[in-house]
Amino acid sequence: MDYYGSHISKLIEALQGLPGVGAKSAQRLAFHIINMPKEQVRGLAEALLSARENVHYCKECFTLTDDELCPICRSKTRNHRQIMVVENSRDLAAYEKTGRYEGVYHVLHGAISPMLGIGPADIRLKELMQRLQGDVEEVIIATNSSLEGETTAMYISKLVKPIGIRVTRIASGVPVGGDIENIDEVTLERALMGRVEL
Ligand code: ZN
């Protein structure tokens, strides 16, 4: 039975499709939106649409950006011969916050997970290998220390080492199963400085 009428039910349904939003949160958000001033709702809707329409992947590192190249890839002061491989743009942001990394990044947009049916072809690995044909000295693997993150790190290491490029892995200190985006800056910085050869 439709308790709320079709408009609000549709809104609840749409919100429920977002990650981390369950039935209860979706209802709470929907009622909050219904009670917001119309102008504010319009602003929210426009922000959603304009982000979706104007944000795309950097053609070099595949992080999210407004331009063809992100500010990091565009920068002349960054070390373009050192590439840190991360699972997503949130992890990139976490490393940027430490202010101690001077290289560039490569965003995979996921990790290999045989259990979820995510294979090497489903993440931006081919694009990484293409970048490595250029002048690259070191690949720092900064995937999460989850099973998927470790599997991905091993896979990349096996691909990259034969090319003769140095491959390192961020050190322990990042707790097992810990998501990089939730780790404090000091720990991340230590993990970076203490990275080990693979
Ligand atoms: Zn970029």
XYZ file of C-alpha atoms and ligand atoms in Angstrom:
199
model
C 0.000 0.000 0.000
C 1.224 3.494 -0.828
C 1.072 5.386 2.486
C 2.710 8.549 1.254
C 1.409 9.249 -2.229
C 3.356 8.562 -5.373
C 5.589 11.666 -5.422
C 7.139 11.103 -2.037
C 7.304 7.350 -2.581
C 9.272 7.961 -5.766
C 11.661 10.264 -3.911
C 12.178 7.693 -1.137
C 12.840 5.024 -3.736
C 15.388 7.180 -5.553
C 17.232 8.019 -2.329
C 17.242 4.388 -1.279
C 19.204 3.555 -4.412
C 22.204 5.505 -3.034
C 25.012 3.635 -1.265
C 24.678 3.558 2.514
C 21.101 4.813 2.496
C 18.667 2.289 3.939
C 14.882 2.448 3.995
C 14.745 4.477 7.213
C 17.366 7.045 6.166
C 15.679 7.414 2.789
C 12.383 8.260 4.485
C 14.083 10.708 6.846
C 15.881 12.446 3.964
C 12.734 12.559 1.848
C 10.713 14.238 4.600
C 13.569 16.633 5.246
C 13.632 17.614 1.564
C 9.850 18.070 1.481
C 10.150 20.551 4.336
C 13.075 22.494 2.875
C 12.441 25.894 1.224
C 11.792 25.396 -2.505
C 14.841 27.487 -3.446
C 17.123 25.262 -1.411
C 15.704 22.141 -3.041
C 16.278 23.697 -6.452
C 19.898 24.439 -5.470
C 20.403 20.828 -4.402
C 18.903 19.481 -7.609
C 21.055 21.815 -9.695
C 24.211 20.875 -7.801
C 23.473 17.188 -8.456
C 22.912 17.727 -12.158
C 25.807 20.089 -12.744
C 28.236 17.772 -10.910
C 27.061 14.852 -12.998
C 27.335 16.817 -16.229
C 30.594 18.667 -15.653
C 32.791 16.340 -13.653
C 34.763 13.790 -15.593
C 37.863 11.657 -15.336
C 41.318 13.193 -15.738
C 42.661 11.717 -18.959
C 46.006 11.050 -17.313
C 45.323 9.759 -13.781
C 41.533 9.179 -13.919
C 40.683 11.118 -10.803
C 37.510 13.226 -10.896
C 38.061 16.733 -12.198
C 36.376 19.648 -13.999
C 39.005 19.852 -16.725
C 40.663 17.521 -19.182
C 43.658 17.237 -16.850
C 43.431 17.505 -13.055
C 45.500 20.174 -11.222
C 48.009 17.536 -10.039
C 48.680 16.174 -13.527
C 48.910 19.743 -14.832
C 51.395 20.804 -12.174
C 55.001 21.348 -13.235
C 56.307 21.092 -9.673
C 55.065 17.528 -9.131
C 57.332 14.574 -9.873
C 55.695 12.913 -12.873
C 58.101 9.976 -12.720
C 56.630 8.769 -9.428
C 53.089 7.345 -9.639
C 51.035 6.400 -6.605
C 48.292 3.905 -7.375
C 45.124 4.333 -5.286
C 41.711 2.688 -5.388
C 39.606 5.863 -5.605
C 39.637 9.665 -5.624
C 38.884 9.780 -1.876
C 42.177 7.989 -1.179
C 43.977 10.479 -3.406
C 42.442 13.293 -1.376
C 43.587 11.629 1.855
C 47.210 11.513 0.614
C 47.041 15.065 -0.673
C 45.999 16.209 2.800
C 49.312 15.002 4.234
C 50.993 17.560 1.957
C 54.066 15.321 1.835
C 53.660 13.518 -1.455
C 55.177 15.218 -4.484
C 54.542 12.628 -7.151
C 51.408 12.049 -9.219
C 48.625 9.477 -8.911
C 46.762 6.801 -10.780
C 43.186 6.108 -9.690
C 42.028 2.537 -10.348
C 38.361 3.053 -9.466
C 38.103 -0.217 -7.615
C 40.131 -3.250 -6.691
C 40.321 -6.790 -7.989
C 37.780 -8.979 -6.214
C 37.200 -12.517 -7.477
C 34.359 -12.813 -4.972
C 32.475 -9.849 -6.437
C 33.465 -10.796 -9.965
C 35.676 -7.709 -10.400
C 38.642 -8.613 -12.579
C 41.720 -6.686 -13.771
C 39.809 -5.509 -16.854
C 37.158 -3.835 -14.672
C 39.554 -1.318 -13.102
C 41.876 1.237 -14.757
C 44.850 -1.119 -14.994
C 45.306 -1.062 -18.746
C 45.532 2.733 -18.530
C 48.221 2.437 -15.835
C 50.281 0.105 -18.003
C 50.006 2.588 -20.863
C 51.337 5.370 -18.655
C 54.293 3.203 -17.682
C 55.526 3.214 -21.246
C 56.580 6.794 -20.593
C 59.369 7.981 -18.311
C 58.457 6.461 -14.921
C 60.845 5.642 -12.079
C 58.631 4.306 -9.326
C 55.143 2.920 -8.837
C 53.929 3.212 -5.244
C 51.021 0.870 -4.597
C 48.684 2.433 -2.051
C 45.648 0.189 -2.366
C 43.801 -0.637 0.868
C 45.093 -3.416 3.090
C 41.904 -5.423 2.549
C 41.966 -8.774 0.730
C 40.966 -6.981 -2.487
C 43.608 -4.288 -1.987
C 46.354 -6.856 -1.394
C 45.267 -8.967 -4.357
C 45.397 -5.864 -6.550
C 48.825 -4.871 -5.191
C 50.234 -8.325 -5.971
C 48.736 -8.293 -9.435
C 50.178 -4.871 -10.272
C 53.574 -5.793 -8.873
C 53.731 -8.873 -11.118
C 52.875 -6.753 -14.158
C 55.178 -3.837 -13.455
C 58.357 -5.417 -12.078
C 59.353 -7.176 -15.313
C 59.366 -3.779 -17.068
C 62.189 -2.757 -14.762
C 60.306 -0.030 -12.893
C 60.724 0.164 -9.110
C 57.573 -1.068 -7.317
C 56.915 -0.197 -3.679
C 54.016 -0.775 -1.287
C 52.993 1.678 1.433
C 54.153 0.380 4.809
C 52.205 -1.112 7.648
C 50.689 1.373 10.014
C 47.696 1.313 7.758
C 45.623 -1.218 9.704
C 44.623 -4.455 8.012
C 41.235 -3.985 6.404
C 41.470 -0.252 7.084
C 40.226 2.130 4.448
C 42.836 4.718 3.498
C 40.302 7.534 3.455
C 39.583 7.010 7.173
C 43.195 7.053 8.345
C 44.768 10.104 9.973
C 47.397 12.112 8.123
C 50.353 11.259 10.379
C 49.773 7.524 9.920
C 49.429 7.957 6.159
C 52.606 9.999 5.989
C 54.476 7.338 7.962
C 53.105 4.623 5.696
C 54.357 6.546 2.681
C 57.808 7.282 4.090
C 58.267 3.685 5.245
C 57.160 2.068 2.014
C 58.804 -1.227 1.125
C 60.136 -2.710 -2.107
C 57.990 -5.361 -3.726
Zn 45.177 13.739 -13.195
